[in-house]
Coordinates of C-alpha atoms and ligand atoms in Angstrom, one line a residue:
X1 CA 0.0 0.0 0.0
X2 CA 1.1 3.7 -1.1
X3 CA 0.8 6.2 1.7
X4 CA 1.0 9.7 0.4
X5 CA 3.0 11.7 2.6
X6 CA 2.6 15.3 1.8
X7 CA 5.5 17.3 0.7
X8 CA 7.2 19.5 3.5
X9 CA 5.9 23.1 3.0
X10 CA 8.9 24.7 1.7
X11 CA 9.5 27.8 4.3
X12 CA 12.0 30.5 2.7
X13 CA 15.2 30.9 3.9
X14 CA 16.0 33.0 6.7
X15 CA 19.3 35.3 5.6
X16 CA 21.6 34.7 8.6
X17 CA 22.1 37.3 11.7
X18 CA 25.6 38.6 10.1
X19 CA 23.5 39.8 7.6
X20 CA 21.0 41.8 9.8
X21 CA 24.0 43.5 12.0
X22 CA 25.1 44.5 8.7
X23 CA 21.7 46.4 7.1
X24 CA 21.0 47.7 11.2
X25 CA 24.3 48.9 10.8
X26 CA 24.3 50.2 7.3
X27 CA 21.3 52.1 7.7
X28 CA 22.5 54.0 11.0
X29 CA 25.6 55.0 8.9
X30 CA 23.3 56.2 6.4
X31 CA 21.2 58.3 8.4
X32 CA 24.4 59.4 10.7
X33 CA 26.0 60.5 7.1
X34 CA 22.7 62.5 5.5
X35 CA 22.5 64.3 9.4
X36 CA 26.1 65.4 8.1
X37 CA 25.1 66.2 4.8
X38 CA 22.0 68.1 5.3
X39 CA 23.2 70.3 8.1
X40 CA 27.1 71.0 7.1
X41 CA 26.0 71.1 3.1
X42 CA 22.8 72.9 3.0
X43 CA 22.4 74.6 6.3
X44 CA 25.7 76.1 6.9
X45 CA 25.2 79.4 4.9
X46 CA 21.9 80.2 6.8
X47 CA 23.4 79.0 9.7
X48 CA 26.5 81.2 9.4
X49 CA 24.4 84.3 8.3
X50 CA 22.9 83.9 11.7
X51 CA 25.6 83.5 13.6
X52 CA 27.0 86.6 12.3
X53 CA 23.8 88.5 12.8
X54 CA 24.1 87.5 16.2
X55 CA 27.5 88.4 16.6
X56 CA 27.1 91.7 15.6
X57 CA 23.9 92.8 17.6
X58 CA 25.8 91.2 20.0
X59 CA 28.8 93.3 19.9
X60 CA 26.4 96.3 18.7
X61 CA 24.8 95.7 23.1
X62 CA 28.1 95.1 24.4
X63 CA 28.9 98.6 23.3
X64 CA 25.8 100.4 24.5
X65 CA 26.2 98.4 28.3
X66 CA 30.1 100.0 28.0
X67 CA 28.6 103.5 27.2
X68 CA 29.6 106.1 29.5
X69 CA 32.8 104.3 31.0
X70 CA 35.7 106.1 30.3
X71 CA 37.6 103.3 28.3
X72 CA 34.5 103.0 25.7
X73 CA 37.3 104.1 22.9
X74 CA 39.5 101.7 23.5
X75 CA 36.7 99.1 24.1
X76 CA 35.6 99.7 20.6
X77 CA 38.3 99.7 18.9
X78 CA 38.7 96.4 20.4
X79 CA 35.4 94.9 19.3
X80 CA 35.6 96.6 16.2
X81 CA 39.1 94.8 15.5
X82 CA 37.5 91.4 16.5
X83 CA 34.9 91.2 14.5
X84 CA 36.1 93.5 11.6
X85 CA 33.3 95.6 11.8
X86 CA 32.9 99.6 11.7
X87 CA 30.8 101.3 14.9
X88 CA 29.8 104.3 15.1
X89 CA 27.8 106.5 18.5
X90 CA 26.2 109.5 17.7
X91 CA 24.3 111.7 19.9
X92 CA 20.8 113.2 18.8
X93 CA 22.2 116.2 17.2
X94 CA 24.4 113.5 15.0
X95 CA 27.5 114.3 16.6
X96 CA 30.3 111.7 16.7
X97 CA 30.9 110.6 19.8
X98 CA 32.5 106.9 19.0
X99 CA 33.4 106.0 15.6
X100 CA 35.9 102.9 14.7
X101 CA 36.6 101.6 11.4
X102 CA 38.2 98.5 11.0
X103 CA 36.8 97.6 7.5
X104 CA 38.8 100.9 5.7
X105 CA 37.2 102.1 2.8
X106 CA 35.0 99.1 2.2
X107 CA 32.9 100.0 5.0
X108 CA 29.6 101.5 3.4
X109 CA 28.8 103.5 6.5
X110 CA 32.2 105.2 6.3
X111 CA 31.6 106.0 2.6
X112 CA 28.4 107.3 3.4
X113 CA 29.4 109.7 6.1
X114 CA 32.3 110.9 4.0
X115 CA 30.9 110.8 0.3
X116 CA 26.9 110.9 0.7
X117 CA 26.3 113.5 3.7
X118 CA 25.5 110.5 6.0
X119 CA 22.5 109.7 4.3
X120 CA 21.8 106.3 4.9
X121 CA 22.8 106.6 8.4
X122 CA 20.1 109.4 8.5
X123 CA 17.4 107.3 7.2
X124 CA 18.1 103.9 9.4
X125 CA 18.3 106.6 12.3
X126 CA 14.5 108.1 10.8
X127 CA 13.3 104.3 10.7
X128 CA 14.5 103.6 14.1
X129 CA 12.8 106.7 15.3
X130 CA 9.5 106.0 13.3
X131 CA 9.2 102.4 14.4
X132 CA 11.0 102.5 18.1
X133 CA 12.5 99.7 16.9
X134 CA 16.2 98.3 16.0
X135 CA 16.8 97.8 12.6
X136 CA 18.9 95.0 11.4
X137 CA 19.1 94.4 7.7
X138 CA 21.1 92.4 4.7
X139 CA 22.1 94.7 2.7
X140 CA 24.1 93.3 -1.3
X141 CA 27.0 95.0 -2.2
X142 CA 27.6 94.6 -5.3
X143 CA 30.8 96.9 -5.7
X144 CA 32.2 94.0 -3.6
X145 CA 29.7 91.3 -4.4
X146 CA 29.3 90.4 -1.3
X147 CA 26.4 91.0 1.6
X148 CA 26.8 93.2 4.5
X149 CA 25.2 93.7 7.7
X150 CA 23.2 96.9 8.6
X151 CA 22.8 97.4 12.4
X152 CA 20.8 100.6 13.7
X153 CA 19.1 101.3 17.5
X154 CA 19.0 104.3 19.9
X155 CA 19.6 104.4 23.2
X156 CA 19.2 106.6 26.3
X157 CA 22.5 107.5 28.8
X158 CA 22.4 110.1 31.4
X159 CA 18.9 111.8 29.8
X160 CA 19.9 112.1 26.3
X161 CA 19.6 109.9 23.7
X162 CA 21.9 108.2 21.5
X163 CA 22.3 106.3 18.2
X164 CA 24.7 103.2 17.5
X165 CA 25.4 102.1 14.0
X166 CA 27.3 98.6 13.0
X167 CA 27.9 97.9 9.8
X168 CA 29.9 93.6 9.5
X169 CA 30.5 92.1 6.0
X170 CA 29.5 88.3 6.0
X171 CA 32.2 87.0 4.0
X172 CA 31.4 84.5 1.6
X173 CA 31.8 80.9 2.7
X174 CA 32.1 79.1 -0.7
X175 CA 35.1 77.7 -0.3
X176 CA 34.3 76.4 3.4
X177 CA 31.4 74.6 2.0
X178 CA 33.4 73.2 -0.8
X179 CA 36.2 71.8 1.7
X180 CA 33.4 70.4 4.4
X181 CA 32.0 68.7 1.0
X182 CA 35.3 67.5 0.2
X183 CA 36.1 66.5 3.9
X184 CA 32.6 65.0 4.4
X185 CA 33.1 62.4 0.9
X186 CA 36.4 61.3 2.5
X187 CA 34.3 60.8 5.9
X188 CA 31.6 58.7 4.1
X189 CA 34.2 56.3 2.9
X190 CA 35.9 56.3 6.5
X191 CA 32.8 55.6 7.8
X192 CA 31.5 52.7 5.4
X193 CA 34.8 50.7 5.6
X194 CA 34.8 51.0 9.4
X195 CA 31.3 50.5 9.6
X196 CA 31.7 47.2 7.4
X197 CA 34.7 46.1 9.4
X198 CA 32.9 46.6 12.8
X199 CA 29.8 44.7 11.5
X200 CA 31.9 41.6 10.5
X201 CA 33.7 42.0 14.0
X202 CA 30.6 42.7 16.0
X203 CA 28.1 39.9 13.8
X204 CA 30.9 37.3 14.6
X205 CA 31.2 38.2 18.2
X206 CA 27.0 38.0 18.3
X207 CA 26.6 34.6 16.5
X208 CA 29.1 32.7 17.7
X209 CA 27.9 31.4 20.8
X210 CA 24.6 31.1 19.0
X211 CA 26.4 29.0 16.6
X212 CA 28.1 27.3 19.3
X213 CA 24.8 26.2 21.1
X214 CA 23.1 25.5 17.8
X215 CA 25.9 23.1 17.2
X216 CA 25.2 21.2 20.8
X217 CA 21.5 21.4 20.4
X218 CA 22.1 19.1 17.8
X219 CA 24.3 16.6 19.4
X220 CA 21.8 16.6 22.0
X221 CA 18.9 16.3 19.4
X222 CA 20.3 13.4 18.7
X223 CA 20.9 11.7 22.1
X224 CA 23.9 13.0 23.2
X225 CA 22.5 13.8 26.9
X226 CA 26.0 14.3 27.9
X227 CA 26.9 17.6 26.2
X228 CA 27.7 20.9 27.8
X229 CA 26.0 23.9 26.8
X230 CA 28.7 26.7 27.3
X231 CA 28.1 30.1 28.3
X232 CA 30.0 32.5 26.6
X233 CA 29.7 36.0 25.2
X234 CA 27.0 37.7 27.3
X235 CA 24.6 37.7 29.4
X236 CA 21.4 36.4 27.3
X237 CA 23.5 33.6 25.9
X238 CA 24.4 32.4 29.7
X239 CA 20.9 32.7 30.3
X240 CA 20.0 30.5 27.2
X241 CA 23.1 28.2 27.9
X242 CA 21.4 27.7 31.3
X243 CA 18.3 26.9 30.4
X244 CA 19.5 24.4 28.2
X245 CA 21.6 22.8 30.2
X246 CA 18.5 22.5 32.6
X247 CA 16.2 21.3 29.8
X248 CA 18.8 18.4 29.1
X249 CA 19.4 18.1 32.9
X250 CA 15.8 16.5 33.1
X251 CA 15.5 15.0 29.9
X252 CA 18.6 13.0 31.2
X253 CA 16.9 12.6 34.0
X254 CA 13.4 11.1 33.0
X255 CA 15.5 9.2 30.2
X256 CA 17.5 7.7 32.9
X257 CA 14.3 6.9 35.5
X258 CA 12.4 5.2 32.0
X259 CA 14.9 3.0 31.3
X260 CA 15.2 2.4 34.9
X261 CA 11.4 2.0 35.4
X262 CA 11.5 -0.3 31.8
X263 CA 14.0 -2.7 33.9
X264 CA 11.9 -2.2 37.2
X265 CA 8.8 -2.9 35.7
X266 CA 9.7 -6.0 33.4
X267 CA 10.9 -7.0 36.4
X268 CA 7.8 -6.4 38.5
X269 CA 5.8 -8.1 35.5
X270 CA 8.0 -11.2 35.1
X271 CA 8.1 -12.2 38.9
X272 CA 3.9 -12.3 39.1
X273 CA 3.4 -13.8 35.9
X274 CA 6.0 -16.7 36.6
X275 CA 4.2 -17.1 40.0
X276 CA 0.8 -17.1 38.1
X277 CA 2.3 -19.5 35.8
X278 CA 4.0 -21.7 38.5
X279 CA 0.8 -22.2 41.0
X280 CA -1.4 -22.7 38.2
X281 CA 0.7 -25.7 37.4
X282 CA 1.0 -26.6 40.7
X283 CA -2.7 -26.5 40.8
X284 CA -3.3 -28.3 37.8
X285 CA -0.2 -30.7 38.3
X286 CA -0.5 -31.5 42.4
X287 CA -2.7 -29.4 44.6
X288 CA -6.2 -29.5 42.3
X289 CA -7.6 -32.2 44.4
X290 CA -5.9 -31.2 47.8
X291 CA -8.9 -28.2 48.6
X292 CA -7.0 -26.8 51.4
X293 CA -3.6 -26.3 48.9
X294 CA -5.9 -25.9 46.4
X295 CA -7.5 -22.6 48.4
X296 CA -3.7 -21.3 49.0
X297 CA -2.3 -21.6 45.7
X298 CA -5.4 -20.1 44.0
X299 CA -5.3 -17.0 46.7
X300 CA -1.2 -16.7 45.9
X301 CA -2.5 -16.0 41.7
X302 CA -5.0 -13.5 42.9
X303 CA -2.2 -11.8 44.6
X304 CA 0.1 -11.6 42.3
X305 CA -2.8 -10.6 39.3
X306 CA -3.7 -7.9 41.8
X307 CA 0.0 -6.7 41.9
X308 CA 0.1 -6.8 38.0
X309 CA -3.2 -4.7 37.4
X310 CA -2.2 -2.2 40.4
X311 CA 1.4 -2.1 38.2
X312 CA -0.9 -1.1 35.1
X313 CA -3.2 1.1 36.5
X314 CA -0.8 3.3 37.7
X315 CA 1.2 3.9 34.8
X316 CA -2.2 4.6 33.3
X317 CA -3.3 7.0 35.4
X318 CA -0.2 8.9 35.5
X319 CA -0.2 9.2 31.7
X320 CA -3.6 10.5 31.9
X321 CA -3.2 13.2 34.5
X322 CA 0.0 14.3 32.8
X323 CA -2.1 14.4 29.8
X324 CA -4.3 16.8 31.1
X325 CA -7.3 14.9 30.4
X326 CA -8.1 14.3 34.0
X327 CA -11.2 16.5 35.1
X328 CA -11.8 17.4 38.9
X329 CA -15.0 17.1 40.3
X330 CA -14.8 19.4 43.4
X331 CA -17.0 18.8 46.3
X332 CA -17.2 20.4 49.8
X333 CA -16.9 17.3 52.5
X334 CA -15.6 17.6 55.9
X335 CA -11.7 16.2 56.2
X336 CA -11.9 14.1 59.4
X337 CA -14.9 12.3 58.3
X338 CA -12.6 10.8 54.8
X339 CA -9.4 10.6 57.1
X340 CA -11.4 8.5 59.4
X341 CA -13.2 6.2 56.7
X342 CA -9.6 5.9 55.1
X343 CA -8.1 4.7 58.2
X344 CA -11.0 1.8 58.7
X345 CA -9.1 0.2 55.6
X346 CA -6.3 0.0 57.6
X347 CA -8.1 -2.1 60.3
X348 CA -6.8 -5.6 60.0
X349 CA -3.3 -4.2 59.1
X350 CA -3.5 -2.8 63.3
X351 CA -4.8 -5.5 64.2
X352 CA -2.4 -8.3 62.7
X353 CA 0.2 -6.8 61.7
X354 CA 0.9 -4.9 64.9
X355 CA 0.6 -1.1 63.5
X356 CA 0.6 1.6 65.3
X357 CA -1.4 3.9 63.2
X358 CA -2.8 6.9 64.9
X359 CA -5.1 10.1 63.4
X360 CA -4.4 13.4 66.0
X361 CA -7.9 15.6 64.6
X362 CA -8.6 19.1 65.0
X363 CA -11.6 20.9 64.7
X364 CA -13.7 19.3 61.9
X365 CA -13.3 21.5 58.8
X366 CA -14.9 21.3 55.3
X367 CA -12.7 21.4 52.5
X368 CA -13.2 21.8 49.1
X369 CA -11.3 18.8 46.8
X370 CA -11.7 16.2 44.5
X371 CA -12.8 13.8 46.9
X372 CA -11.8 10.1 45.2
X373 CA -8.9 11.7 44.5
X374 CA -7.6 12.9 47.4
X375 CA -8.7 9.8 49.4
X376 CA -6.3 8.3 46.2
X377 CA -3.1 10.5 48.3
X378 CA -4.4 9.8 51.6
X379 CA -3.6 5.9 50.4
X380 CA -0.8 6.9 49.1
X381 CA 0.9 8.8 51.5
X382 CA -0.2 6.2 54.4
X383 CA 0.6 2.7 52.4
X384 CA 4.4 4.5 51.9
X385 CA 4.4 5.1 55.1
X386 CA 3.9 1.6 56.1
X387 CA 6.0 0.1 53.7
X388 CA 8.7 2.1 54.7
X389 CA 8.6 2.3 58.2
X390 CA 10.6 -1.0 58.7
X391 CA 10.5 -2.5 62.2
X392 CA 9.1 1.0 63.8
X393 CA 5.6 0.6 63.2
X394 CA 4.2 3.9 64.3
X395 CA 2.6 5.8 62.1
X396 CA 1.1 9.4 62.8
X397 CA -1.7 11.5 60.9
X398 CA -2.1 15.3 62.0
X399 CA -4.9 17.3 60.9
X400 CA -3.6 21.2 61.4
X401 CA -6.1 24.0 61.0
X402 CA -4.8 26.6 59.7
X403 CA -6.4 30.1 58.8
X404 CA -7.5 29.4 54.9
X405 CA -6.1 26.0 55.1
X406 CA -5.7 22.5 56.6
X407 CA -2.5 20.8 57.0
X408 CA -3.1 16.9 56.5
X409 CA 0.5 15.2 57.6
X410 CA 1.4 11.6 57.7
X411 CA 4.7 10.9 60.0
X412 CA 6.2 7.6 60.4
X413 CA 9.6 6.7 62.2
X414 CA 10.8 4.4 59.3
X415 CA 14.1 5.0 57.2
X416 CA 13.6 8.2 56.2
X417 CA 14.8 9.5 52.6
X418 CA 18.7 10.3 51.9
X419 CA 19.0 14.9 51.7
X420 CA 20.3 14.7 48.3
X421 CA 17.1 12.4 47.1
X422 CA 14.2 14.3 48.8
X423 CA 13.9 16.7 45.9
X424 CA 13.2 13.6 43.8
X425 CA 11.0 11.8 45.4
X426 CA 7.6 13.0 43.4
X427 CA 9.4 12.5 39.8
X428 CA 8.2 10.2 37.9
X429 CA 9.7 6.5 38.4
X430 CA 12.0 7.5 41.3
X431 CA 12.2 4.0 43.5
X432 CA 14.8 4.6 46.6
X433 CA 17.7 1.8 46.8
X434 CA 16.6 -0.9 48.8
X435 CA 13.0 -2.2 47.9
X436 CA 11.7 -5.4 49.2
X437 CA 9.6 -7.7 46.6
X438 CA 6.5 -7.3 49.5
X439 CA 6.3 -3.3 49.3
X440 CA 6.6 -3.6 45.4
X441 CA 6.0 -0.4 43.7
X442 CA 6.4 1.4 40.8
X443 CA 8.3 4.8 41.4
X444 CA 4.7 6.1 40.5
X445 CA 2.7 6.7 42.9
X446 CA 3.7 9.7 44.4
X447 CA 4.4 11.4 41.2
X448 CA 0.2 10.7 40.8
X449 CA -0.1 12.5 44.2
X450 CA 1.7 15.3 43.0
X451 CA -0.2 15.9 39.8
X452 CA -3.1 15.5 41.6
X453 CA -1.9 18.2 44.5
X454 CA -0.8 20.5 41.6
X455 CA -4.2 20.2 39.8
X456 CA -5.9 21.1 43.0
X457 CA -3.8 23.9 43.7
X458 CA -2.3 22.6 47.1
X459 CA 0.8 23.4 48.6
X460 CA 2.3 19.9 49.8
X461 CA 6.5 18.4 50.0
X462 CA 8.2 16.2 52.4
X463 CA 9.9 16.6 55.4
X464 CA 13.0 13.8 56.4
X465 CA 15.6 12.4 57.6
X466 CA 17.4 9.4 56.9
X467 CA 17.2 6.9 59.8
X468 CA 14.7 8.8 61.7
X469 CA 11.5 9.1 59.3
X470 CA 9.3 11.4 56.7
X471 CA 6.6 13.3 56.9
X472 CA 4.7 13.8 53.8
X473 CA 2.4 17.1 54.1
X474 CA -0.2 18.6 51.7
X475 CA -2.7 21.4 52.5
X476 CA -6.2 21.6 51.6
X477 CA -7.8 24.9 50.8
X478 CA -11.2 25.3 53.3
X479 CA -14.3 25.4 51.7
X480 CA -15.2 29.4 52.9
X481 CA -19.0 29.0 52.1
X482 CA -19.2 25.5 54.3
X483 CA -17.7 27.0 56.8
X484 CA -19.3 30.2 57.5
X485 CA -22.5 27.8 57.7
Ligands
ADP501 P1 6.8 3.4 45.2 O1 5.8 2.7 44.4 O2 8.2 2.9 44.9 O3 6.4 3.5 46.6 P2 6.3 6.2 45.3 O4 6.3 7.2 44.1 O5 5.1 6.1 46.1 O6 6.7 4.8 44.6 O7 7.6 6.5 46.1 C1 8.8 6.8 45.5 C2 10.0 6.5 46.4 O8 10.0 7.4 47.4 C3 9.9 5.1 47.1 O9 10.4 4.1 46.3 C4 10.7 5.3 48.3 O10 12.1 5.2 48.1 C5 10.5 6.8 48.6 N1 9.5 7.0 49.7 C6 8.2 7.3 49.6 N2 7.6 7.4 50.8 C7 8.5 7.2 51.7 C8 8.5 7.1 53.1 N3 7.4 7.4 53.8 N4 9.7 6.9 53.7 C9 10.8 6.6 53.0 N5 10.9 6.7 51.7 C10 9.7 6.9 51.0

């Protein structure tokens, strides 16, 4: 027979992480590089006229704050030198009362006052006057071919009032632009080459510890349980490197306890089922007519079948609450009376056997639980405690009311459970070192306790020590509305 196995959807390739650093990186050289462009290329002319606006009003203050020290000559000729600039302080009448050039004929003001009766300087004065406003205006020469700077305000000192006129070329910046231009293409490739370097250094520095613990996730894909996850580079790959190693720690784990559990459990199945075999014969060989042997034989294979279907059940169970299929049906039922109908199974074990066990109640409480199924880890918790408690036959159970709680323990004095194996007591399959055929188990019984405890939503653990005994502990959440009844 043909079975059609549909063809793997074919998923495109994803381009590797190098690649990625490299665009990420590629684009913020990109941007870093058009931020350069935009504002040294295009802005730098507006930005300089600015600048030198503000320089001179600026300069133009300065002057007027200095007014009426006795060093304001000097103080202008400084600023006046500094900025190459040409000043001049008139009083109201239109007397000169500071006037430096530093621009020599080129200045427009000074050509003005000397060739042109002042008359420019009049009308900025007029305009200033008219609007009560300072004037600053751009202003083409084109005997130079190049823009200038008008600067006019008044201003009051000791009464009268005053007139200060600046007058600053703004020298053309062509060739500055043209060497930033220049400077920024040799930057682009600078930054490029580097930016390619560092992506290849940085990509390789990012993806190989991924690489790394790709390569052992592989190994230990395919059943190498023993490899070791390393954590190098940073932090996030320490984090993954730990959580891997974790994830293989229990796969290890259960592997190991399976395999263990496959040997227990074939052995658990062959020594009933040669005993089944073996009385039957005996039966049907020797005792059939012999009633009494008969009786004994036949009880010996109901035994040993009960011990084979317990052996089944469990694993069933625990496959089925791992599963999740396992439904609760909650109930509200009071504690003491199920401890105290549990303990009436236990009857002829006190009385032949020579047990000691004893229930020390509190208040009766109503709880809300799954009731078969916690009557399942009562049994649980008590038939451990019996097969383990070895010659000391004394068995406690404490009922502990609590404020939102009850704390159900079960104590023996037995053999107790080593430090270093209490944490794995409720795993699945985990069977301490010494078992005897008659407490046969299957490492799986408290693990069902603990799904069951989990589903529920009840804290519960184990307190021990080795030669001195366990107490196993859960605690049942109280049913509020019961109570308050
Ligand atoms: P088993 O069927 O082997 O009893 P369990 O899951 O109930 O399986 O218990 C797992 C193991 O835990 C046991 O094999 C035993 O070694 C240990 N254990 C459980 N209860 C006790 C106890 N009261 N005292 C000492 N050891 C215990």
């Amino acid at each position: 027979m043909n079975i059609k196995v549909p063809a793997p959807r074919r998923q495109k390739k994803k381009k590797p992480l190098k690649i990625y650093v490299w665009i990420y990186f590629m684009v913020l050289v990109i941007c870093i590089l058009l931020l350069l462009w935009v504002f040294q290329y295009f802005f730098l002319p507006k930005y300089y006229r600015a600048a030198k606006i503000r320089e001179v009003t600026a300069s133009a203050n300065s002057l007027i704050e200095h007014f009426g020290n006795d060093d304001i000559q000097s103080y202008a000729r400084k600023v006046t030198f500094n900025q190459n600039m040409f000043i001049l302080i008139t009083d109201s009448a239109g007397g000169d009362i500071v006037l430096e050039n530093n621009m020599g004929n080129y200045s427009f003001f000074s050509n003005d006052k000397n060739g042109n009766f002042g008359k420019t300087l009049y009308q900025l004065r007029q305009q200033v006057e008219e609007e009560q406003v300072n004037i600053t205006k751009i202003v083409r020469s084109d005997e130079f071919d190049l823009d200038e700077i008008f600067y006019c305000s008044s201003f009051q000192s000791g009464g009268e009032t005053y007139y200060i006129y600046a007058e600053a070329p703004i020298e053309p910046i062509d060739s500055t632009v043209s060497i930033i231009r220049e400077q920024l293409i040799y930057i682009s490739v600078i930054l490029f080459e580097l930016a390619f370097i560092a992506t290849v250094l940085i990509s390789r520095q990012i993806s190989r510890p991924i690489e790394d613990i790709t390569e052992t996730a592989k190994k230990f894909g395919e059943g190498d349980y023993d490899v070791e996850f390393k954590a190098e580079g940073y932090r996030e790959i320490e984090e993954l490197a730990g959580v891997l190693d974790k994830a293989r720690g229990e796969v290890k784990k259960v592997t190991d306890l399976k395999k263990e559990l496959i040997a227990n459990i074939s052995h658990d199945l062959r020594t009933p089922l040669t005993m089944v075999k073996a009385y039957a014969e005996m039966i049907r060989d020797l005792s059939g007519n012999n009633p009494e042997k008969r009786e004994k034989h036949c009880q010996i294979i109901i035994d040993e079948a009960d011990r084979l279907s317990n052996l089944v059940n469990s694993i069933l169970e625990l496959s089925k609450l791992e599963s999740g299929t396992m439904e609760l049906t909650l109930s509200s039922y009071s504690v003491n009376e199920q401890i105290e109908s549990v303990l009436t199974r236990y009857t002829l074990m006190i009385e032949q056997d020579g047990y000691d066990i004893s229930y020390i109640p509190d208040e009766e409480r109503f709880i809300r639980a799954d009731h078969d199924k916690l009557g399942q880890v009562l049994y649980n918790f008590i038939n451990n405690a019996i097969n383990y408690s070895g010659d000391e036959k004394h068995i406690k159970i404490r009922q502990i009311n609590k404020p939102n709680v009850v704390r159900i323990e079960v104590e023996d004095n037995g053999q107790g459970i080593p430090k270093d194996k209490l944490s794995e007591v409720f795993d699945r399959y985990y069977r301490g070192g010494k078992v005897k055929r008659e407490t046969v188990g299957t490492g799986l019984g408290l693990s069902i306790c603990q799904e069951i405890l989990k589903k529920h939503n009840f804290a519960f653990g184990v307190q021990s020590e080795e030669g001195k005994g366990s107490t196993f502990w859960f605690e049942a959440d109280i049913d509020t509305k019961e109570d308050k009844r």
